[in-house]
């Protein structure tokens, strides 16, 4: 006897019922869907006379589908959308100026592969944020990293990072996302420092990543937000070089919805009064 210790099998691999061992191995392999579904699928395959390779194929397909679902959910969470919106719930008839076919084409997300930008312009309440969120959701589902922010929040974040000496790190993170959505540019005037920091973000992403910008102001009024004709010209030069412009002027989409809800509530109230009269 040499006294050399004998190698031992990992815990959980030498004893226990097949079900316990299988559960242990599947957890170790990080196959939660197979663990959850293997018994039910086995019974279905036995009933249908399915052979072992097809049984295994069904399990692996379920695992892949569930894994992709979890990955998409993680991308959506990391994007920090204020709400999850899709094009299915957008009323294109309410905004006749919007090119529906272009929006549907953009939802295929090939513009991200081409590193093109989107600018949605229109008065308040016409659904610009909804469209931006829907395109962002489509990008997450297609496998792209997305980040959503308002222009004011982004500038605040940039200035805070500069004061804390972590601006380069934040700029690298913003440059790395495949699609950056900057909402509500034009609602809050920016300080000269804030405008320059925002310009740097757009400049660093130029021809490296796609950006969606929504604004309630036409291009000629952007100087009132950025405070400098030179900076505005340089910013528009970069944003509009490879761009799709969505024109979204019209009556407020939100006001229409609100009026519709009030009318429906009044109608229901009148019917209830008649029923109790």
mmCIF file with all atom_site columns, C-alpha atoms in Angstrom, residues 58-222:
data_model
loop_
_atom_site.group_PDB
_atom_site.id
_atom_site.type_symbol
_atom_site.label_atom_id
_atom_site.label_alt_id
_atom_site.label_comp_id
_atom_site.label_asym_id
_atom_site.label_entity_id
_atom_site.label_seq_id
_atom_site.pdbx_PDB_ins_code
_atom_site.Cartn_x
_atom_site.Cartn_y
_atom_site.Cartn_z
_atom_site.occupancy
_atom_site.B_iso_or_equiv
_atom_site.pdbx_formal_charge
_atom_site.auth_seq_id
_atom_site.auth_comp_id
_atom_site.auth_asym_id
_atom_site.auth_atom_id
_atom_site.pdbx_PDB_model_num
ATOM 1   C CA . UNK A 1 58  ? -37.801 16.954 -29.026 1.00 0.00 ? 58  UNK A CA 1
ATOM 2   C CA . UNK A 1 59  ? -36.098 17.553 -25.700 1.00 0.00 ? 59  UNK A CA 1
ATOM 3   C CA . UNK A 1 60  ? -33.158 19.396 -27.246 1.00 0.00 ? 60  UNK A CA 1
ATOM 4   C CA . UNK A 1 61  ? -35.488 21.592 -29.332 1.00 0.00 ? 61  UNK A CA 1
ATOM 5   C CA . UNK A 1 62  ? -37.491 22.507 -26.226 1.00 0.00 ? 62  UNK A CA 1
ATOM 6   C CA . UNK A 1 63  ? -34.278 23.415 -24.413 1.00 0.00 ? 63  UNK A CA 1
ATOM 7   C CA . UNK A 1 64  ? -33.084 25.596 -27.288 1.00 0.00 ? 64  UNK A CA 1
ATOM 8   C CA . UNK A 1 65  ? -36.424 27.383 -27.618 1.00 0.00 ? 65  UNK A CA 1
ATOM 9   C CA . UNK A 1 66  ? -36.608 28.060 -23.893 1.00 0.00 ? 66  UNK A CA 1
ATOM 10  C CA . UNK A 1 67  ? -32.973 29.165 -23.782 1.00 0.00 ? 67  UNK A CA 1
ATOM 11  C CA . UNK A 1 68  ? -33.540 31.675 -26.601 1.00 0.00 ? 68  UNK A CA 1
ATOM 12  C CA . UNK A 1 69  ? -36.625 32.972 -24.790 1.00 0.00 ? 69  UNK A CA 1
ATOM 13  C CA . UNK A 1 70  ? -34.578 33.554 -21.640 1.00 0.00 ? 70  UNK A CA 1
ATOM 14  C CA . UNK A 1 71  ? -31.824 35.281 -23.636 1.00 0.00 ? 71  UNK A CA 1
ATOM 15  C CA . UNK A 1 72  ? -34.367 37.626 -25.251 1.00 0.00 ? 72  UNK A CA 1
ATOM 16  C CA . UNK A 1 73  ? -35.895 38.384 -21.851 1.00 0.00 ? 73  UNK A CA 1
ATOM 17  C CA . UNK A 1 74  ? -32.422 39.214 -20.546 1.00 0.00 ? 74  UNK A CA 1
ATOM 18  C CA . UNK A 1 75  ? -31.743 41.561 -23.491 1.00 0.00 ? 75  UNK A CA 1
ATOM 19  C CA . UNK A 1 76  ? -35.074 43.318 -22.895 1.00 0.00 ? 76  UNK A CA 1
ATOM 20  C CA . UNK A 1 77  ? -34.260 43.750 -19.209 1.00 0.00 ? 77  UNK A CA 1
ATOM 21  C CA . UNK A 1 78  ? -30.787 45.080 -19.980 1.00 0.00 ? 78  UNK A CA 1
ATOM 22  C CA . UNK A 1 79  ? -32.244 47.566 -22.511 1.00 0.00 ? 79  UNK A CA 1
ATOM 23  C CA . UNK A 1 80  ? -34.184 49.227 -19.660 1.00 0.00 ? 80  UNK A CA 1
ATOM 24  C CA . UNK A 1 81  ? -37.272 49.986 -21.680 1.00 0.00 ? 81  UNK A CA 1
ATOM 25  C CA . UNK A 1 82  ? -39.803 52.052 -19.674 1.00 0.00 ? 82  UNK A CA 1
ATOM 26  C CA . UNK A 1 83  ? -42.477 49.776 -21.194 1.00 0.00 ? 83  UNK A CA 1
ATOM 27  C CA . UNK A 1 84  ? -42.531 46.896 -23.650 1.00 0.00 ? 84  UNK A CA 1
ATOM 28  C CA . UNK A 1 85  ? -44.311 47.987 -26.837 1.00 0.00 ? 85  UNK A CA 1
ATOM 29  C CA . UNK A 1 86  ? -44.790 46.231 -30.150 1.00 0.00 ? 86  UNK A CA 1
ATOM 30  C CA . UNK A 1 87  ? -45.894 47.344 -33.592 1.00 0.00 ? 87  UNK A CA 1
ATOM 31  C CA . UNK A 1 88  ? -48.955 45.104 -33.246 1.00 0.00 ? 88  UNK A CA 1
ATOM 32  C CA . UNK A 1 89  ? -50.460 47.593 -30.789 1.00 0.00 ? 89  UNK A CA 1
ATOM 33  C CA . UNK A 1 90  ? -49.651 50.755 -32.779 1.00 0.00 ? 90  UNK A CA 1
ATOM 34  C CA . UNK A 1 91  ? -52.515 52.418 -34.654 1.00 0.00 ? 91  UNK A CA 1
ATOM 35  C CA . UNK A 1 92  ? -50.923 53.483 -37.938 1.00 0.00 ? 92  UNK A CA 1
ATOM 36  C CA . UNK A 1 93  ? -54.228 54.948 -39.142 1.00 0.00 ? 93  UNK A CA 1
ATOM 37  C CA . UNK A 1 94  ? -53.987 57.614 -36.414 1.00 0.00 ? 94  UNK A CA 1
ATOM 38  C CA . UNK A 1 95  ? -50.750 59.021 -37.912 1.00 0.00 ? 95  UNK A CA 1
ATOM 39  C CA . UNK A 1 96  ? -51.232 59.189 -41.718 1.00 0.00 ? 96  UNK A CA 1
ATOM 40  C CA . UNK A 1 97  ? -47.871 60.956 -42.194 1.00 0.00 ? 97  UNK A CA 1
ATOM 41  C CA . UNK A 1 98  ? -45.991 57.890 -40.936 1.00 0.00 ? 98  UNK A CA 1
ATOM 42  C CA . UNK A 1 99  ? -44.679 55.526 -43.611 1.00 0.00 ? 99  UNK A CA 1
ATOM 43  C CA . UNK A 1 100 ? -46.002 52.188 -42.337 1.00 0.00 ? 100 UNK A CA 1
ATOM 44  C CA . UNK A 1 101 ? -44.163 50.095 -44.912 1.00 0.00 ? 101 UNK A CA 1
ATOM 45  C CA . UNK A 1 102 ? -40.862 51.725 -43.954 1.00 0.00 ? 102 UNK A CA 1
ATOM 46  C CA . UNK A 1 103 ? -41.477 51.028 -40.261 1.00 0.00 ? 103 UNK A CA 1
ATOM 47  C CA . UNK A 1 104 ? -42.274 47.376 -40.977 1.00 0.00 ? 104 UNK A CA 1
ATOM 48  C CA . UNK A 1 105 ? -39.119 47.114 -43.065 1.00 0.00 ? 105 UNK A CA 1
ATOM 49  C CA . UNK A 1 106 ? -37.069 48.671 -40.255 1.00 0.00 ? 106 UNK A CA 1
ATOM 50  C CA . UNK A 1 107 ? -38.512 46.098 -37.840 1.00 0.00 ? 107 UNK A CA 1
ATOM 51  C CA . UNK A 1 108 ? -36.514 43.458 -39.733 1.00 0.00 ? 108 UNK A CA 1
ATOM 52  C CA . UNK A 1 109 ? -33.479 45.196 -38.138 1.00 0.00 ? 109 UNK A CA 1
ATOM 53  C CA . UNK A 1 110 ? -31.258 45.055 -41.214 1.00 0.00 ? 110 UNK A CA 1
ATOM 54  C CA . UNK A 1 111 ? -30.584 48.773 -40.661 1.00 0.00 ? 111 UNK A CA 1
ATOM 55  C CA . UNK A 1 112 ? -28.593 47.728 -37.576 1.00 0.00 ? 112 UNK A CA 1
ATOM 56  C CA . UNK A 1 113 ? -26.354 45.498 -39.666 1.00 0.00 ? 113 UNK A CA 1
ATOM 57  C CA . UNK A 1 114 ? -25.788 48.461 -41.999 1.00 0.00 ? 114 UNK A CA 1
ATOM 58  C CA . UNK A 1 115 ? -25.160 50.774 -39.003 1.00 0.00 ? 115 UNK A CA 1
ATOM 59  C CA . UNK A 1 116 ? -27.877 53.174 -40.113 1.00 0.00 ? 116 UNK A CA 1
ATOM 60  C CA . UNK A 1 117 ? -29.796 55.601 -37.896 1.00 0.00 ? 117 UNK A CA 1
ATOM 61  C CA . UNK A 1 118 ? -33.468 56.427 -37.437 1.00 0.00 ? 118 UNK A CA 1
ATOM 62  C CA . UNK A 1 119 ? -34.853 59.840 -36.503 1.00 0.00 ? 119 UNK A CA 1
ATOM 63  C CA . UNK A 1 120 ? -38.540 60.141 -35.604 1.00 0.00 ? 120 UNK A CA 1
ATOM 64  C CA . UNK A 1 121 ? -39.820 63.725 -35.770 1.00 0.00 ? 121 UNK A CA 1
ATOM 65  C CA . UNK A 1 122 ? -43.269 64.960 -34.772 1.00 0.00 ? 122 UNK A CA 1
ATOM 66  C CA . UNK A 1 123 ? -45.307 66.832 -32.243 1.00 0.00 ? 123 UNK A CA 1
ATOM 67  C CA . UNK A 1 124 ? -45.953 65.483 -28.776 1.00 0.00 ? 124 UNK A CA 1
ATOM 68  C CA . UNK A 1 125 ? -48.206 62.466 -28.332 1.00 0.00 ? 125 UNK A CA 1
ATOM 69  C CA . UNK A 1 126 ? -47.946 61.048 -31.849 1.00 0.00 ? 126 UNK A CA 1
ATOM 70  C CA . UNK A 1 127 ? -46.360 57.746 -30.847 1.00 0.00 ? 127 UNK A CA 1
ATOM 71  C CA . UNK A 1 128 ? -42.663 58.406 -31.467 1.00 0.00 ? 128 UNK A CA 1
ATOM 72  C CA . UNK A 1 129 ? -41.631 56.640 -28.268 1.00 0.00 ? 129 UNK A CA 1
ATOM 73  C CA . UNK A 1 130 ? -43.954 53.715 -29.047 1.00 0.00 ? 130 UNK A CA 1
ATOM 74  C CA . UNK A 1 131 ? -42.308 53.226 -32.446 1.00 0.00 ? 131 UNK A CA 1
ATOM 75  C CA . UNK A 1 132 ? -38.816 53.514 -30.934 1.00 0.00 ? 132 UNK A CA 1
ATOM 76  C CA . UNK A 1 133 ? -39.685 50.967 -28.226 1.00 0.00 ? 133 UNK A CA 1
ATOM 77  C CA . UNK A 1 134 ? -41.220 48.591 -30.760 1.00 0.00 ? 134 UNK A CA 1
ATOM 78  C CA . UNK A 1 135 ? -38.114 48.725 -32.961 1.00 0.00 ? 135 UNK A CA 1
ATOM 79  C CA . UNK A 1 136 ? -35.978 48.231 -29.874 1.00 0.00 ? 136 UNK A CA 1
ATOM 80  C CA . UNK A 1 137 ? -38.018 45.156 -28.919 1.00 0.00 ? 137 UNK A CA 1
ATOM 81  C CA . UNK A 1 138 ? -37.633 43.765 -32.444 1.00 0.00 ? 138 UNK A CA 1
ATOM 82  C CA . UNK A 1 139 ? -33.869 44.286 -32.183 1.00 0.00 ? 139 UNK A CA 1
ATOM 83  C CA . UNK A 1 140 ? -33.738 42.380 -28.878 1.00 0.00 ? 140 UNK A CA 1
ATOM 84  C CA . UNK A 1 141 ? -35.678 39.529 -30.472 1.00 0.00 ? 141 UNK A CA 1
ATOM 85  C CA . UNK A 1 142 ? -33.232 39.493 -33.394 1.00 0.00 ? 142 UNK A CA 1
ATOM 86  C CA . UNK A 1 143 ? -30.273 39.126 -31.047 1.00 0.00 ? 143 UNK A CA 1
ATOM 87  C CA . UNK A 1 144 ? -28.948 42.704 -30.814 1.00 0.00 ? 144 UNK A CA 1
ATOM 88  C CA . UNK A 1 145 ? -27.860 44.490 -27.647 1.00 0.00 ? 145 UNK A CA 1
ATOM 89  C CA . UNK A 1 146 ? -30.076 47.548 -27.094 1.00 0.00 ? 146 UNK A CA 1
ATOM 90  C CA . UNK A 1 147 ? -30.016 50.477 -24.657 1.00 0.00 ? 147 UNK A CA 1
ATOM 91  C CA . UNK A 1 148 ? -32.876 52.940 -24.117 1.00 0.00 ? 148 UNK A CA 1
ATOM 92  C CA . UNK A 1 149 ? -32.633 56.362 -22.466 1.00 0.00 ? 149 UNK A CA 1
ATOM 93  C CA . UNK A 1 150 ? -34.067 59.850 -22.711 1.00 0.00 ? 150 UNK A CA 1
ATOM 94  C CA . UNK A 1 151 ? -31.777 62.638 -23.884 1.00 0.00 ? 151 UNK A CA 1
ATOM 95  C CA . UNK A 1 152 ? -32.023 64.396 -20.502 1.00 0.00 ? 152 UNK A CA 1
ATOM 96  C CA . UNK A 1 153 ? -31.246 61.199 -18.559 1.00 0.00 ? 153 UNK A CA 1
ATOM 97  C CA . UNK A 1 154 ? -28.320 60.381 -20.823 1.00 0.00 ? 154 UNK A CA 1
ATOM 98  C CA . UNK A 1 155 ? -26.781 63.833 -20.410 1.00 0.00 ? 155 UNK A CA 1
ATOM 99  C CA . UNK A 1 156 ? -27.217 63.616 -16.639 1.00 0.00 ? 156 UNK A CA 1
ATOM 100 C CA . UNK A 1 157 ? -25.558 60.185 -16.661 1.00 0.00 ? 157 UNK A CA 1
ATOM 101 C CA . UNK A 1 158 ? -22.670 61.480 -18.766 1.00 0.00 ? 158 UNK A CA 1
ATOM 102 C CA . UNK A 1 159 ? -22.059 64.514 -16.554 1.00 0.00 ? 159 UNK A CA 1
ATOM 103 C CA . UNK A 1 160 ? -22.188 62.391 -13.418 1.00 0.00 ? 160 UNK A CA 1
ATOM 104 C CA . UNK A 1 161 ? -19.706 59.935 -14.935 1.00 0.00 ? 161 UNK A CA 1
ATOM 105 C CA . UNK A 1 162 ? -17.387 62.804 -15.905 1.00 0.00 ? 162 UNK A CA 1
ATOM 106 C CA . UNK A 1 163 ? -17.451 64.177 -12.340 1.00 0.00 ? 163 UNK A CA 1
ATOM 107 C CA . UNK A 1 164 ? -16.671 60.701 -10.965 1.00 0.00 ? 164 UNK A CA 1
ATOM 108 C CA . UNK A 1 165 ? -13.847 60.089 -13.480 1.00 0.00 ? 165 UNK A CA 1
ATOM 109 C CA . UNK A 1 166 ? -15.562 57.129 -15.149 1.00 0.00 ? 166 UNK A CA 1
ATOM 110 C CA . UNK A 1 167 ? -16.658 58.851 -18.354 1.00 0.00 ? 167 UNK A CA 1
ATOM 111 C CA . UNK A 1 168 ? -14.419 56.777 -20.693 1.00 0.00 ? 168 UNK A CA 1
ATOM 112 C CA . UNK A 1 169 ? -15.903 53.549 -19.309 1.00 0.00 ? 169 UNK A CA 1
ATOM 113 C CA . UNK A 1 170 ? -19.472 54.785 -19.832 1.00 0.00 ? 170 UNK A CA 1
ATOM 114 C CA . UNK A 1 171 ? -18.630 55.997 -23.344 1.00 0.00 ? 171 UNK A CA 1
ATOM 115 C CA . UNK A 1 172 ? -17.222 52.562 -24.221 1.00 0.00 ? 172 UNK A CA 1
ATOM 116 C CA . UNK A 1 173 ? -20.394 50.912 -22.935 1.00 0.00 ? 173 UNK A CA 1
ATOM 117 C CA . UNK A 1 174 ? -22.588 53.229 -25.016 1.00 0.00 ? 174 UNK A CA 1
ATOM 118 C CA . UNK A 1 175 ? -20.437 52.660 -28.075 1.00 0.00 ? 175 UNK A CA 1
ATOM 119 C CA . UNK A 1 176 ? -20.649 48.868 -27.662 1.00 0.00 ? 176 UNK A CA 1
ATOM 120 C CA . UNK A 1 177 ? -24.448 48.496 -27.868 1.00 0.00 ? 177 UNK A CA 1
ATOM 121 C CA . UNK A 1 178 ? -25.705 47.702 -31.340 1.00 0.00 ? 178 UNK A CA 1
ATOM 122 C CA . UNK A 1 179 ? -28.754 49.974 -31.014 1.00 0.00 ? 179 UNK A CA 1
ATOM 123 C CA . UNK A 1 180 ? -28.918 53.062 -28.813 1.00 0.00 ? 180 UNK A CA 1
ATOM 124 C CA . UNK A 1 181 ? -32.332 54.719 -28.439 1.00 0.00 ? 181 UNK A CA 1
ATOM 125 C CA . UNK A 1 182 ? -32.298 58.366 -27.311 1.00 0.00 ? 182 UNK A CA 1
ATOM 126 C CA . UNK A 1 183 ? -35.840 59.533 -26.654 1.00 0.00 ? 183 UNK A CA 1
ATOM 127 C CA . UNK A 1 184 ? -37.237 63.049 -26.254 1.00 0.00 ? 184 UNK A CA 1
ATOM 128 C CA . UNK A 1 185 ? -34.397 65.134 -27.656 1.00 0.00 ? 185 UNK A CA 1
ATOM 129 C CA . UNK A 1 186 ? -35.760 68.657 -27.613 1.00 0.00 ? 186 UNK A CA 1
ATOM 130 C CA . UNK A 1 187 ? -37.938 68.592 -24.515 1.00 0.00 ? 187 UNK A CA 1
ATOM 131 C CA . UNK A 1 188 ? -35.227 69.971 -22.203 1.00 0.00 ? 188 UNK A CA 1
ATOM 132 C CA . UNK A 1 189 ? -32.553 72.516 -23.247 1.00 0.00 ? 189 UNK A CA 1
ATOM 133 C CA . UNK A 1 190 ? -29.030 71.259 -22.632 1.00 0.00 ? 190 UNK A CA 1
ATOM 134 C CA . UNK A 1 191 ? -26.119 73.060 -21.014 1.00 0.00 ? 191 UNK A CA 1
ATOM 135 C CA . UNK A 1 192 ? -23.066 73.670 -23.219 1.00 0.00 ? 192 UNK A CA 1
ATOM 136 C CA . UNK A 1 193 ? -21.205 70.869 -21.410 1.00 0.00 ? 193 UNK A CA 1
ATOM 137 C CA . UNK A 1 194 ? -24.165 68.520 -21.664 1.00 0.00 ? 194 UNK A CA 1
ATOM 138 C CA . UNK A 1 195 ? -24.568 69.228 -25.390 1.00 0.00 ? 195 UNK A CA 1
ATOM 139 C CA . UNK A 1 196 ? -20.878 68.513 -26.006 1.00 0.00 ? 196 UNK A CA 1
ATOM 140 C CA . UNK A 1 197 ? -21.011 65.246 -24.063 1.00 0.00 ? 197 UNK A CA 1
ATOM 141 C CA . UNK A 1 198 ? -24.092 64.150 -26.016 1.00 0.00 ? 198 UNK A CA 1
ATOM 142 C CA . UNK A 1 199 ? -22.375 65.059 -29.269 1.00 0.00 ? 199 UNK A CA 1
ATOM 143 C CA . UNK A 1 200 ? -19.417 62.882 -28.259 1.00 0.00 ? 200 UNK A CA 1
ATOM 144 C CA . UNK A 1 201 ? -21.724 59.886 -27.809 1.00 0.00 ? 201 UNK A CA 1
ATOM 145 C CA . UNK A 1 202 ? -23.220 60.306 -31.282 1.00 0.00 ? 202 UNK A CA 1
ATOM 146 C CA . UNK A 1 203 ? -19.809 61.006 -32.785 1.00 0.00 ? 203 UNK A CA 1
ATOM 147 C CA . UNK A 1 204 ? -18.271 57.856 -31.264 1.00 0.00 ? 204 UNK A CA 1
ATOM 148 C CA . UNK A 1 205 ? -21.143 55.758 -32.602 1.00 0.00 ? 205 UNK A CA 1
ATOM 149 C CA . UNK A 1 206 ? -20.898 57.223 -36.113 1.00 0.00 ? 206 UNK A CA 1
ATOM 150 C CA . UNK A 1 207 ? -20.690 54.319 -38.585 1.00 0.00 ? 207 UNK A CA 1
ATOM 151 C CA . UNK A 1 208 ? -20.029 51.946 -35.657 1.00 0.00 ? 208 UNK A CA 1
ATOM 152 C CA . UNK A 1 209 ? -23.564 51.420 -34.358 1.00 0.00 ? 209 UNK A CA 1
ATOM 153 C CA . UNK A 1 210 ? -27.168 52.402 -35.007 1.00 0.00 ? 210 UNK A CA 1
ATOM 154 C CA . UNK A 1 211 ? -28.988 55.114 -33.090 1.00 0.00 ? 211 UNK A CA 1
ATOM 155 C CA . UNK A 1 212 ? -32.681 55.965 -32.882 1.00 0.00 ? 212 UNK A CA 1
ATOM 156 C CA . UNK A 1 213 ? -33.504 59.548 -31.894 1.00 0.00 ? 213 UNK A CA 1
ATOM 157 C CA . UNK A 1 214 ? -36.991 60.912 -31.269 1.00 0.00 ? 214 UNK A CA 1
ATOM 158 C CA . UNK A 1 215 ? -37.656 64.645 -31.171 1.00 0.00 ? 215 UNK A CA 1
ATOM 159 C CA . UNK A 1 216 ? -40.619 67.006 -31.099 1.00 0.00 ? 216 UNK A CA 1
ATOM 160 C CA . UNK A 1 217 ? -38.588 69.636 -32.962 1.00 0.00 ? 217 UNK A CA 1
ATOM 161 C CA . UNK A 1 218 ? -37.718 69.949 -36.665 1.00 0.00 ? 218 UNK A CA 1
ATOM 162 C CA . UNK A 1 219 ? -34.004 69.971 -37.470 1.00 0.00 ? 219 UNK A CA 1
ATOM 163 C CA . UNK A 1 220 ? -33.894 73.743 -37.888 1.00 0.00 ? 220 UNK A CA 1
ATOM 164 C CA . UNK A 1 221 ? -34.876 74.170 -34.228 1.00 0.00 ? 221 UNK A CA 1
ATOM 165 C CA . UNK A 1 222 ? -32.270 71.818 -32.758 1.00 0.00 ? 222 UNK A CA 1
#
